[in-house]
Short mmCIF file of C-alpha atoms in Angstrom, two decimals:
data_model
loop_
_atom_site.label_atom_id
_atom_site.label_comp_id
_atom_site.label_asym_id
_atom_site.label_seq_id
_atom_site.Cartn_x
_atom_site.Cartn_y
_atom_site.Cartn_z
CA MET W 1 171.38 75.80 15.19
CA PRO W 2 170.39 79.24 13.78
CA ILE W 3 168.04 79.22 10.80
CA PHE W 4 170.68 80.87 8.59
CA PHE W 5 173.06 77.92 8.98
CA MET W 6 170.21 75.44 8.51
CA LYS W 7 169.50 76.99 5.11
CA GLN W 8 173.13 76.56 4.11
CA SER W 9 173.32 72.97 5.25
CA GLY W 10 171.98 71.18 2.19
CA ASN W 11 168.92 70.46 0.08
CA LEU W 12 165.72 71.95 1.41
CA PRO W 13 162.08 71.75 0.29
CA CYS W 14 161.07 74.56 -2.04
CA ILE W 15 158.96 76.32 0.56
CA LEU W 16 161.86 76.56 3.01
CA ARG W 17 164.09 78.17 0.37
CA LEU W 18 161.79 81.19 0.17
CA PRO W 19 163.01 84.49 1.66
CA ASP W 20 162.40 84.89 5.38
CA GLU W 21 159.98 87.79 4.82
CA ILE W 22 157.74 85.66 2.60
CA LEU W 23 157.87 82.72 5.01
CA GLU W 24 156.88 85.04 7.84
CA GLU W 25 153.83 86.24 5.90
CA ILE W 26 152.82 82.67 5.05
CA PHE W 27 152.98 81.56 8.70
CA SER W 28 151.13 84.69 9.77
CA GLU W 29 148.15 83.57 7.69
CA LEU W 30 147.82 80.31 9.67
CA ASP W 31 145.12 80.93 12.27
CA GLN W 32 145.00 77.63 14.12
CA HIS W 33 147.58 76.66 16.71
CA VAL W 34 147.22 73.01 15.73
CA ASP W 35 148.31 73.82 12.16
CA LEU W 36 151.40 75.62 13.41
CA VAL W 37 152.32 72.69 15.66
CA ALA W 38 151.81 70.23 12.79
CA PHE W 39 154.18 72.25 10.60
CA GLY W 40 156.72 72.55 13.41
CA LEU W 41 156.81 68.78 13.86
CA ALA W 42 157.95 68.28 10.24
CA SER W 43 161.61 69.08 10.99
CA ARG W 44 163.93 70.98 13.30
CA MET W 45 164.04 73.89 10.89
CA CYS W 46 160.26 74.00 10.61
CA SER W 47 160.04 74.11 14.37
CA ALA W 48 162.52 76.98 14.55
CA LEU W 49 160.43 78.97 12.05
CA VAL W 50 157.14 78.83 13.96
CA ALA W 51 158.06 78.28 17.62
CA PRO W 52 157.67 80.38 19.66
CA HIS W 53 157.23 83.37 17.30
CA HIS W 54 153.88 82.04 16.07
CA THR W 55 152.81 79.19 18.36
CA GLN W 56 152.66 81.55 21.38
CA TYR W 57 151.04 84.40 19.47
CA ARG W 58 147.59 83.29 18.36
CA ILE W 59 145.52 83.22 21.56
CA LEU W 60 146.03 85.42 24.61
CA ARG W 61 144.11 84.39 27.74
CA VAL W 62 144.89 86.11 31.04
CA CYS W 63 143.28 86.22 34.49
CA ARG W 64 145.81 88.60 36.10
CA THR W 65 147.17 92.06 35.34
CA LEU W 66 150.48 90.71 33.88
CA PRO W 67 152.03 94.12 33.07
CA ASN W 68 155.17 92.48 31.67
CA VAL W 69 153.14 90.62 29.02
CA TRP W 70 151.33 93.78 27.88
CA ALA W 71 154.61 95.71 27.83
CA HIS W 72 156.14 92.95 25.71
CA LEU W 73 153.25 92.98 23.22
CA ALA W 74 153.27 96.78 23.04
CA ARG W 75 157.00 96.74 22.27
CA ARG W 76 156.93 93.86 19.76
CA SER W 77 154.42 94.83 17.08
CA ASP W 78 155.87 92.10 14.82
CA LEU W 79 154.57 89.50 17.29
CA ALA W 80 151.39 91.20 18.52
CA ARG W 81 150.06 91.52 14.97
CA ASN W 82 149.60 87.74 14.79
CA ILE W 83 147.25 87.41 17.78
CA ARG W 84 143.70 86.37 16.79
CA GLU W 85 141.93 86.07 20.13
CA VAL W 86 142.20 87.98 23.42
CA HIS W 87 140.39 86.80 26.55
CA ILE W 88 140.66 88.85 29.76
CA TYR W 89 139.05 87.33 32.87
CA ASP W 90 139.10 88.07 36.58
CA GLU W 91 141.20 85.98 38.92
CA LYS W 92 138.25 83.90 40.15
CA SER W 93 137.35 82.70 36.67
CA LYS W 94 137.46 78.95 36.07
CA TRP W 95 136.64 79.12 32.40
CA THR W 96 139.96 77.83 31.11
CA PRO W 97 143.69 78.02 32.01
CA GLU W 98 145.77 81.09 31.23
CA ARG W 99 147.69 81.26 27.98
CA TYR W 100 150.22 83.99 27.18
CA PRO W 101 153.71 84.35 25.64
CA SER W 102 156.68 83.82 27.92
CA THR W 103 159.73 82.72 25.94
CA LEU W 104 160.48 86.02 24.21
CA VAL W 105 159.54 88.33 27.10
CA ASP W 106 162.59 90.50 27.85
CA VAL W 107 163.58 90.38 31.51
CA ILE W 108 165.11 93.86 31.43
CA LEU W 109 162.78 95.80 29.11
CA ASP W 110 159.41 94.20 29.88
CA ARG W 111 159.74 93.61 33.63
CA ARG W 112 160.42 97.20 34.62
CA LEU W 113 158.55 98.37 37.72
CA GLU W 114 157.05 101.36 35.90
CA ASN W 115 155.14 98.96 33.60
CA ALA W 116 153.07 97.91 36.62
CA GLU W 117 151.79 101.47 37.18
CA GLU W 118 148.13 101.44 36.15
CA SER W 119 148.17 104.26 33.58
CA VAL W 120 151.30 102.79 31.95
CA ARG W 121 149.76 99.31 31.91
CA ILE W 122 146.55 100.62 30.29
CA GLY W 123 148.65 102.50 27.75
CA ASN W 124 150.50 99.29 26.89
CA ILE W 125 147.20 97.41 26.58
CA CYS W 126 145.87 100.02 24.16
CA LYS W 127 149.07 100.02 22.10
CA ALA W 128 149.23 96.22 22.00
CA LEU W 129 145.57 95.86 20.99
CA GLY W 130 146.01 98.52 18.30
CA GLN W 131 148.78 96.42 16.76
CA MET W 132 146.64 93.26 16.64
CA ARG W 133 145.31 93.98 13.16
CA ARG W 134 144.17 90.36 12.72
CA LEU W 135 142.26 90.20 16.02
CA HIS W 136 138.77 88.75 15.46
CA THR W 137 137.61 87.75 18.96
CA LEU W 138 137.73 89.57 22.29
CA THR W 139 136.31 88.54 25.66
CA TRP W 140 136.55 90.99 28.56
CA SER W 141 134.95 89.63 31.71
CA ARG W 142 135.04 91.32 35.09
CA ASN W 143 132.43 89.34 36.99
CA ASN W 144 133.88 90.09 40.44
CA GLY W 145 131.63 93.05 41.28
CA HIS W 146 134.22 95.68 40.32
CA ARG W 147 134.32 97.92 37.27
CA PRO W 148 136.55 96.70 34.43
CA THR W 149 139.13 99.47 35.02
CA SER W 150 139.96 101.75 37.93
CA HIS W 151 138.99 104.84 35.92
CA PRO W 152 136.29 105.29 33.25
CA MET W 153 138.84 106.96 30.95
CA HIS W 154 140.83 103.71 30.84
CA GLU W 155 137.72 101.74 29.88
CA ASN W 156 136.96 104.26 27.13
CA ALA W 157 140.53 104.14 25.84
CA ILE W 158 140.53 100.36 25.45
CA LEU W 159 137.08 100.25 23.84
CA THR W 160 138.07 103.04 21.44
CA VAL W 161 140.99 100.96 20.18
CA LEU W 162 138.73 97.92 19.80
CA SER W 163 136.16 99.88 17.80
CA GLN W 164 138.89 100.71 15.25
CA LEU W 165 140.13 97.16 14.59
CA PRO W 166 139.18 96.08 11.06
CA HIS W 167 138.57 92.36 11.61
CA LEU W 168 137.04 92.29 15.10
CA LYS W 169 133.82 90.28 14.70
CA ASN W 170 133.19 88.65 18.09
CA ILE W 171 132.79 90.72 21.28
CA ASN W 172 131.97 89.50 24.80
CA LEU W 173 131.71 92.16 27.55
CA ASN W 174 130.72 90.85 30.98
CA GLY W 175 130.59 93.06 34.05
CA LYS W 176 130.00 96.63 35.14
CA PHE W 177 130.70 98.22 31.77
CA ALA W 178 129.08 101.45 30.56
CA MET W 179 128.29 102.59 34.10
CA HIS W 180 129.34 106.13 33.15
CA ALA W 181 127.74 106.17 29.69
CA LEU W 182 125.38 109.08 29.05
CA SER W 183 121.70 108.21 28.65
CA SER W 184 120.14 108.20 25.19
CA ALA W 185 118.29 111.40 26.13
CA ARG W 186 121.62 113.24 26.55
CA ASP W 187 123.42 111.38 23.76
CA PRO W 188 120.73 110.62 21.13
CA GLU W 189 123.29 109.71 18.44
CA SER W 190 125.18 107.25 20.70
CA LEU W 191 128.53 108.97 20.15
CA THR W 192 130.09 109.44 23.59
CA TYR W 193 130.64 105.85 24.77
CA PRO W 194 132.99 103.98 22.39
CA ALA W 195 131.26 100.58 22.68
CA TRP W 196 128.25 102.03 20.85
CA ARG W 197 130.53 102.53 17.81
CA LEU W 198 131.24 98.81 17.31
CA SER W 199 129.94 97.59 13.95
CA ASN W 200 129.89 94.66 11.52
CA LEU W 201 129.89 92.09 14.33
CA LYS W 202 129.01 88.41 13.97
CA SER W 203 128.79 87.61 17.70
CA LEU W 204 127.88 89.96 20.54
CA SER W 205 127.53 89.06 24.21
CA LEU W 206 126.65 91.78 26.75
CA GLN W 207 126.22 90.66 30.35
CA GLY W 208 125.70 92.96 33.31
CA ASP W 209 123.26 95.37 34.94
CA SER W 210 124.24 98.40 32.87
CA TRP W 211 123.19 96.75 29.61
CA ALA W 212 119.71 96.27 31.11
CA LYS W 213 119.20 99.96 31.92
CA LYS W 214 116.34 101.55 30.02
CA GLU W 215 118.43 104.67 29.36
CA ASN W 216 120.91 102.49 27.44
CA SER W 217 118.25 100.70 25.41
CA LYS W 218 118.38 103.04 22.41
CA HIS W 219 122.16 102.81 22.41
CA LEU W 220 121.95 99.02 22.14
CA LEU W 221 119.42 99.38 19.36
CA HIS W 222 121.80 101.64 17.41
CA LEU W 223 124.63 99.18 18.02
CA LEU W 224 122.65 96.20 16.72
CA ARG W 225 121.45 98.06 13.65
CA LYS W 226 125.08 98.44 12.59
CA SER W 227 125.61 94.67 12.63
CA GLN W 228 123.10 93.20 10.20
CA ASN W 229 125.25 90.08 9.79
CA LEU W 230 124.97 89.25 13.49
CA GLU W 231 124.60 85.49 14.06
CA CYS W 232 124.99 85.19 17.84
CA LEU W 233 123.43 87.60 20.36
CA GLU W 234 123.37 87.60 24.16
CA VAL W 235 121.65 90.54 25.85
CA PRO W 236 119.69 91.03 29.10
CA MET W 237 116.05 89.98 29.03
CA GLU W 238 115.19 93.52 30.13
CA PHE W 239 116.56 95.09 26.92
CA HIS W 240 113.52 97.30 26.27
CA ASP W 241 113.79 97.78 22.49
CA LEU W 242 114.61 94.21 21.48
CA ALA W 243 111.35 93.82 19.53
CA GLU W 244 112.43 96.67 17.22
CA CYS W 245 115.59 94.85 16.12
CA GLN W 246 115.72 93.09 12.77
CA LEU W 247 118.63 90.67 12.46
CA PRO W 248 118.06 88.53 9.36
CA LYS W 249 121.02 86.19 9.98
CA LEU W 250 120.54 85.61 13.70
CA ARG W 251 121.09 81.95 14.65
CA LYS W 252 121.84 82.05 18.39
CA LEU W 253 119.98 84.08 21.02
CA LYS W 254 120.44 84.17 24.80
CA LEU W 255 118.18 86.25 27.07
CA VAL W 256 118.99 86.26 30.80
CA MET W 257 117.40 88.46 33.46
CA GLU W 258 120.00 90.85 34.89
CA ALA W 259 118.22 93.55 36.88
CA GLY W 260 115.37 91.34 38.12
CA ILE W 261 112.67 93.58 36.68
CA ALA W 262 110.46 92.34 33.84
CA SER W 263 106.79 92.92 33.07
CA MET W 264 104.43 90.84 30.97
CA ALA W 265 104.79 93.49 28.26
CA ILE W 266 108.53 92.72 28.19
CA ILE W 267 107.80 88.98 27.99
CA ARG W 268 105.36 89.58 25.13
CA SER W 269 107.91 91.69 23.25
CA ARG W 270 110.40 88.79 23.55
CA THR W 271 107.90 86.48 21.87
CA VAL W 272 107.33 89.07 19.12
CA PHE W 273 111.07 89.10 18.48
CA LEU W 274 111.17 85.29 18.35
CA GLU W 275 108.24 85.14 15.95
CA ASN W 276 109.96 87.69 13.69
CA HIS W 277 113.21 85.71 13.56
CA PRO W 278 112.53 82.21 12.17
CA SER W 279 116.28 81.84 11.50
CA ILE W 280 117.00 81.22 15.22
CA GLU W 281 118.50 77.77 15.78
CA GLU W 282 119.76 78.09 19.38
CA LEU W 283 117.77 79.76 22.16
CA VAL W 284 118.44 80.34 25.86
CA TRP W 285 115.41 81.92 27.55
CA ALA W 286 113.53 81.09 30.75
CA PRO W 287 110.46 83.37 31.00
CA PHE W 288 109.05 83.89 34.49
CA GLY W 289 105.50 83.35 33.15
CA THR W 290 103.96 81.20 30.48
CA PRO W 291 104.09 83.27 27.27
CA ARG W 292 101.72 82.92 24.36
CA ILE W 293 103.72 82.13 21.25
CA ALA W 294 102.57 81.42 17.70
CA PRO W 295 102.28 77.70 16.90
CA ASP W 296 104.59 78.07 13.90
CA ALA W 297 107.26 80.17 15.66
CA LEU W 298 110.90 79.04 15.76
CA PRO W 299 110.60 76.49 12.93
CA ASN W 300 114.38 75.94 12.75
CA LEU W 301 115.04 75.61 16.48
CA LYS W 302 117.74 73.00 17.17
CA CYS W 303 119.06 73.82 20.65
CA LEU W 304 116.93 75.05 23.55
CA GLN W 305 117.75 75.95 27.15
CA THR W 306 114.65 76.96 29.08
CA ASN W 307 112.11 76.14 31.79
CA ASN W 308 108.75 74.36 31.91
CA GLN W 309 106.83 77.56 31.16
CA LEU W 310 108.25 77.87 27.67
CA LEU W 311 107.93 74.12 27.05
CA THR W 312 104.24 74.45 27.89
CA ALA W 313 103.84 77.42 25.53
CA LEU W 314 105.53 75.56 22.68
CA SER W 315 103.36 72.49 23.26
CA ASP W 316 100.04 74.37 23.32
CA ALA W 317 99.57 77.75 21.63
CA ASP W 318 96.26 78.29 23.48
CA VAL W 319 98.02 78.25 26.85
CA GLY W 320 99.79 81.36 28.11
CA ILE W 321 99.35 84.99 28.98
CA THR W 322 99.25 87.62 26.31
CA CYS W 323 99.54 91.37 26.79
CA VAL W 324 96.67 92.88 24.83
CA GLY W 325 97.40 96.09 22.98
CA LEU W 326 101.20 95.85 23.26
CA MET W 327 102.76 98.67 21.22
CA SER W 328 99.39 99.50 19.62
CA PRO W 329 98.03 103.06 19.28
CA PRO W 330 95.30 104.18 21.69
CA SER W 331 91.77 103.64 20.52
CA THR W 332 89.57 106.57 19.40
CA PRO W 333 85.78 106.78 19.56
CA VAL W 334 83.97 106.02 16.32
CA ALA W 335 80.35 106.24 15.24
CA ALA W 336 78.18 103.27 15.98
CA VAL W 337 77.92 100.93 13.03
CA THR W 338 76.24 97.64 12.43
CA PRO W 339 78.74 94.92 13.39
CA VAL W 340 79.93 92.78 10.56
CA PRO W 341 80.94 89.26 11.45
CA ASP W 342 84.65 88.74 11.02
CA GLU W 343 85.91 86.10 8.65
CA PRO W 344 87.53 83.24 10.49
CA THR W 345 91.29 83.64 10.69
CA PRO W 346 93.11 80.49 9.62
CA VAL W 347 95.20 79.02 12.40
CA PRO W 348 98.79 78.24 11.35
CA PRO W 349 99.53 74.53 11.50
CA ARG W 350 101.45 73.31 14.52
CA ILE W 351 105.01 72.32 13.74
CA LEU W 352 107.45 69.90 15.30
CA ARG W 353 110.79 71.64 15.81
CA PRO W 354 113.96 69.73 14.92
CA ILE W 355 115.36 70.14 18.45
CA GLU W 356 118.61 68.23 18.84
CA SER W 357 119.71 69.62 22.22
CA LEU W 358 117.44 70.42 25.19
CA ASN W 359 118.45 71.86 28.57
CA VAL W 360 115.55 72.22 31.02
CA ASP W 361 115.43 72.92 34.74
CA CYS W 362 112.88 70.29 35.74
CA LEU W 363 111.18 67.42 33.94
CA ASP W 364 107.98 65.57 34.71
CA ARG W 365 106.00 62.98 32.76
CA THR W 366 104.24 65.56 30.61
CA PHE W 367 107.55 65.92 28.78
CA LEU W 368 107.15 62.38 27.44
CA GLU W 369 104.15 63.61 25.45
CA ALA W 370 105.79 66.81 24.18
CA LYS W 371 104.05 68.19 21.10
CA PHE W 372 106.75 70.64 20.01
CA LEU W 373 109.68 68.39 19.06
CA ARG W 374 110.48 65.25 17.14
CA PRO W 375 111.46 62.48 19.57
CA GLU W 376 113.77 60.78 17.10
CA VAL W 377 115.79 63.98 16.52
CA LEU W 378 116.77 64.71 20.14
CA ARG W 379 120.48 63.97 20.63
CA ALA W 380 121.41 65.87 23.84
CA LEU W 381 119.43 66.29 27.07
CA GLN W 382 120.37 68.15 30.26
CA VAL W 383 118.08 68.15 33.31
CA SER W 384 118.70 69.98 36.59
CA VAL W 385 115.91 68.48 38.74
CA ILE W 386 114.10 65.13 38.49
CA SER W 387 111.07 64.39 40.64
CA ASP W 388 110.82 60.68 39.85
CA PHE W 389 113.87 58.58 39.02
CA SER W 390 111.80 56.12 36.99
CA ILE W 391 111.16 58.82 34.40
CA ILE W 392 114.75 58.39 33.19
CA LYS W 393 113.93 54.91 31.94
CA ASP W 394 110.93 56.27 30.05
CA ILE W 395 113.09 59.04 28.53
CA ALA W 396 115.51 56.42 27.23
CA GLU W 397 112.59 54.63 25.54
CA THR W 398 110.85 57.76 24.19
CA PHE W 399 114.03 59.41 22.88
CA PRO W 400 116.11 56.50 21.57
CA ASN W 401 118.83 58.58 19.86
CA ILE W 402 120.19 60.49 22.86
CA GLU W 403 123.99 60.62 22.68
CA TRP W 404 124.77 63.35 25.24
CA LEU W 405 123.17 63.24 28.70
CA SER W 406 123.50 65.33 31.86
CA LEU W 407 121.52 64.39 34.97
CA PRO W 408 121.47 65.57 38.61
CA THR W 409 122.95 63.58 41.48
CA ILE W 410 119.62 63.35 43.32
CA HIS W 411 115.92 62.98 42.61
CA LYS W 412 113.15 64.62 44.58
CA PRO W 413 110.12 62.50 45.32
CA VAL W 414 107.32 64.05 47.36
CA ASP W 415 108.62 65.63 50.61
CA SER W 416 112.11 64.10 50.35
CA VAL W 417 115.46 64.20 48.58
CA THR W 418 117.09 60.91 47.62
CA MET W 419 120.61 60.25 46.36
CA ILE W 420 120.76 58.16 43.19
CA THR W 421 122.70 55.00 43.97
CA LYS W 422 125.48 53.30 42.03
CA GLU W 423 123.17 50.37 41.20
CA GLN W 424 120.53 52.73 39.80
CA TRP W 425 123.09 54.44 37.56
CA LEU W 426 124.43 51.14 36.26
CA ASP W 427 120.87 50.07 35.53
CA VAL W 428 119.61 53.18 33.76
CA LEU W 429 122.59 54.44 31.71
CA PRO W 430 122.88 51.33 29.48
CA ARG W 431 119.26 51.91 28.45
CA PHE W 432 120.54 54.84 26.39
CA GLU W 433 121.89 52.63 23.64
CA LYS W 434 123.65 55.44 21.75
CA LEU W 435 125.08 57.26 24.78
CA GLN W 436 128.51 58.79 24.08
CA VAL W 437 128.89 61.51 26.73
CA PHE W 438 127.54 61.51 30.28
CA ARG W 439 127.86 64.72 32.31
CA GLY W 440 127.26 65.38 35.98
CA LEU W 441 128.77 64.12 39.21
CA GLY W 442 126.09 61.55 39.98
CA LEU W 443 128.48 58.64 39.50
CA TRP W 444 131.08 60.24 41.76
CA GLN W 445 128.55 61.12 44.45
CA SER W 446 127.15 57.60 44.48
CA VAL W 447 130.59 56.29 45.61
CA ARG W 448 131.42 59.38 47.74
CA ASN W 449 134.24 60.40 45.38
CA ASP W 450 136.17 57.19 46.03
CA ARG W 451 138.66 56.84 43.13
CA GLU W 452 138.93 53.05 43.35
CA LYS W 453 135.16 52.55 43.32
CA MET W 454 134.85 55.03 40.46
CA HIS W 455 137.38 52.94 38.55
CA ASP W 456 135.08 49.92 38.96
CA ILE W 457 132.08 51.93 37.70
CA ILE W 458 133.97 53.01 34.59
CA LEU W 459 134.95 49.39 33.88
CA ASP W 460 131.31 48.39 34.13
CA LEU W 461 130.06 51.23 31.94
CA VAL W 462 132.55 50.69 29.12
CA GLN W 463 131.13 47.16 28.80
CA THR W 464 127.44 48.04 28.98
CA CYS W 465 127.64 51.36 27.04
CA PRO W 466 129.67 50.42 23.95
CA GLN W 467 129.73 53.97 22.54
CA LEU W 468 130.57 55.85 25.75
CA ARG W 469 133.60 58.14 25.25
CA ALA W 470 133.54 60.85 27.95
CA LEU W 471 132.62 61.39 31.63
CA ASP W 472 133.02 64.29 34.02
CA ARG W 473 135.66 64.08 36.73
CA VAL W 474 136.37 65.70 40.10
CA ASN W 475 139.61 67.45 41.02
CA LYS W 476 141.64 67.21 44.23
CA GLN W 477 139.05 69.29 46.06
CA ASN W 478 136.32 66.81 45.03
CA VAL W 479 134.49 69.39 42.93
CA LEU W 480 133.81 69.37 39.21
CA ASP W 481 137.03 69.73 37.22
CA PRO W 482 136.36 72.70 34.90
CA TYR W 483 139.29 72.00 32.62
CA ASN W 484 139.43 68.22 32.11
CA GLU W 485 137.31 65.15 31.52
CA ILE W 486 137.66 61.37 31.56
CA ALA W 487 138.15 60.27 27.95
CA ILE W 488 137.48 56.64 27.03
CA THR W 489 139.32 55.16 24.04
CA ARG W 490 138.65 51.95 22.16
CA ASP W 491 141.27 50.54 19.80
CA SER W 492 141.07 47.06 18.27
CA GLY W 493 139.21 45.63 21.23
CA HIS W 494 141.46 47.33 23.81
CA ILE W 495 139.63 49.76 26.10
CA ASP W 496 141.36 52.41 28.17
CA TYR W 497 140.59 55.77 29.76
CA SER W 498 142.64 58.85 30.62
CA VAL W 499 142.27 62.50 31.62
CA LYS W 500 142.10 64.94 28.71
CA ALA W 501 141.60 68.70 28.43
CA LEU W 502 138.19 70.10 27.56
CA ARG W 503 137.70 72.50 24.69
CA ARG W 504 134.90 75.04 24.79
CA SER W 505 134.16 78.23 22.90
CA SER W 506 133.63 81.50 24.77
CA PHE W 507 130.66 82.15 22.46
CA ASP W 508 128.87 78.89 23.20
CA ILE W 509 125.56 80.26 24.50
CA MET W 510 124.49 76.82 25.72
CA GLN W 511 127.72 76.60 27.77
CA GLN W 512 127.79 72.83 27.61
CA ARG W 513 130.83 70.65 28.23
CA VAL W 514 130.58 68.96 24.85
#
C-alpha cells in the first residue's frame, strides 16, 4: 500500500504524521543500518519509509566496476547523499562481501551500454561521490599490481572530489597510487597531486610502494601537518620524515616495510617518533634489528603487533643498536679545555605497559619473564610460531586472564615440524579458564577438516571451556572462512552453535578477527 494511503488509514503516532520532507531529513540523520532496520520493523508503514531508500544507502562496498550502480548514484542525488561509507576493492579481495543498492536501480536509464565506457564510468563515480555530502569513510584498495585507474587523470579526478568533501575523516588508499605525482623538489608546496590536499583527517592509511618513495616524503609530511586531530595512522616504515611529525592525538600507529629498504638511521628515527608520542595505544611495527628505546617510552600501550626484536628492546633498555649522531649537526673543532666530569644523568624508571593485546611472530620461554607488561592485564594473544608446545601450558598459568587466543596448527621442535593433535588441543585449551574466542585452524587440521569429528571437538570444548563463544571455521574449499565464524550460544543451560557473519572495521590496524 502506498504511504499516502497509509497516512489516511487511521490514527498514527505523532512522528509519522509529520510532513514527508521532515521525515526524510530525520531518517537521513540515522547513520547505522541497524537503527534503520529496527525502525522499519515497527510497522509496515515504518518499513516503507526507510526500505530501501535508506537501508541500502549507508554503506557501499564493491569489488567490481559495476557501472550501473555508479550511474544510478550519479543520477539519484537524493539517495547518494545518504551514503556514509564507500569501500572499493579489487576482485580478489576477501575482506568482506559486496554491498550496493539494487532495488531502485533503473533497468533502462542505469544499465545503458555507454555507462560502461571508462571515461563515462569515472565521470559517474566523481559525480556520485560529490553528492555524498555525509561521506566520512573511504577505502580504495587496488592490491592486484595494477594502478587504481587506467589513466592518471581519472585518479586525480576522483581524489579531487574526495578532497572537497566536508565530513570525510577516514581515508584508506592501498595500491599503486601517486605513481605520477611530482617530487617535492618540483612541487615544494604539494599542490599538484590532489591527495596531498586532504586535511582534518582522523584516520589515514597509505599502503604501497609510492608512499615509501623519498621524493614523496615531504608531501606526506605536509599532509600530516594538516591533520592535527589524527588518531590512526598507517604509513610505510620507510617514510623518511616521520620523526618530524607531531600528532598530539595519535592513538594507533602501523609501520610496515614496503620498498624493502631501511637503514639503522630509519629504525632510530622510528623510535624517536614513538618516544615523542606517549599517546600511542596500538602499535604495529616489526623492526629488522633490535632498536634501543627509552625505558619509559609508550606508557599507554595497550595493543602490540611485533617481533622478538622489539620485545627484547622493551624488556631491556640497555640492549639494542643506536645510531649515534642521528639528525645532529656536524662537530666543529674547539680549543682544548680541562675536562669537567659530567653529572650523572638520572635513568627514567622502567614501566610496565598495560598491554591487553599482543600479536608476536614467535614465542620462546623468555616471554614468560617479560619485563615490559603486566601479566594480569593481557587479554588477547596471537602467536604465529611456537617452538615448544609445552610453553602454551605455561602461558595459561602466567597470563591467567587471556580471553582471546590465536595459535598455529603446528609447533617446531628442533629439526622437525609436528602437527598439534586433537588430544593436545583438548588438554591445553581448558587451561585458559577465561577463554572466550579461539582463532586459528589448529582444531580443524587435527581432524583433517572432518565436519563430524569437528562437531565432537566443539561438544567437548563447550563443556570444558564454559565461557567459549567463538571459533574459526573452514569453507567448502577447506580454507579459512573470511566472512563467518562458529558462534556458541548458551541460554538457560541449553548450549548450541551456529555460523554467524564476522564484523571487522577497515581501519582496524591489528586486523584481528575479534
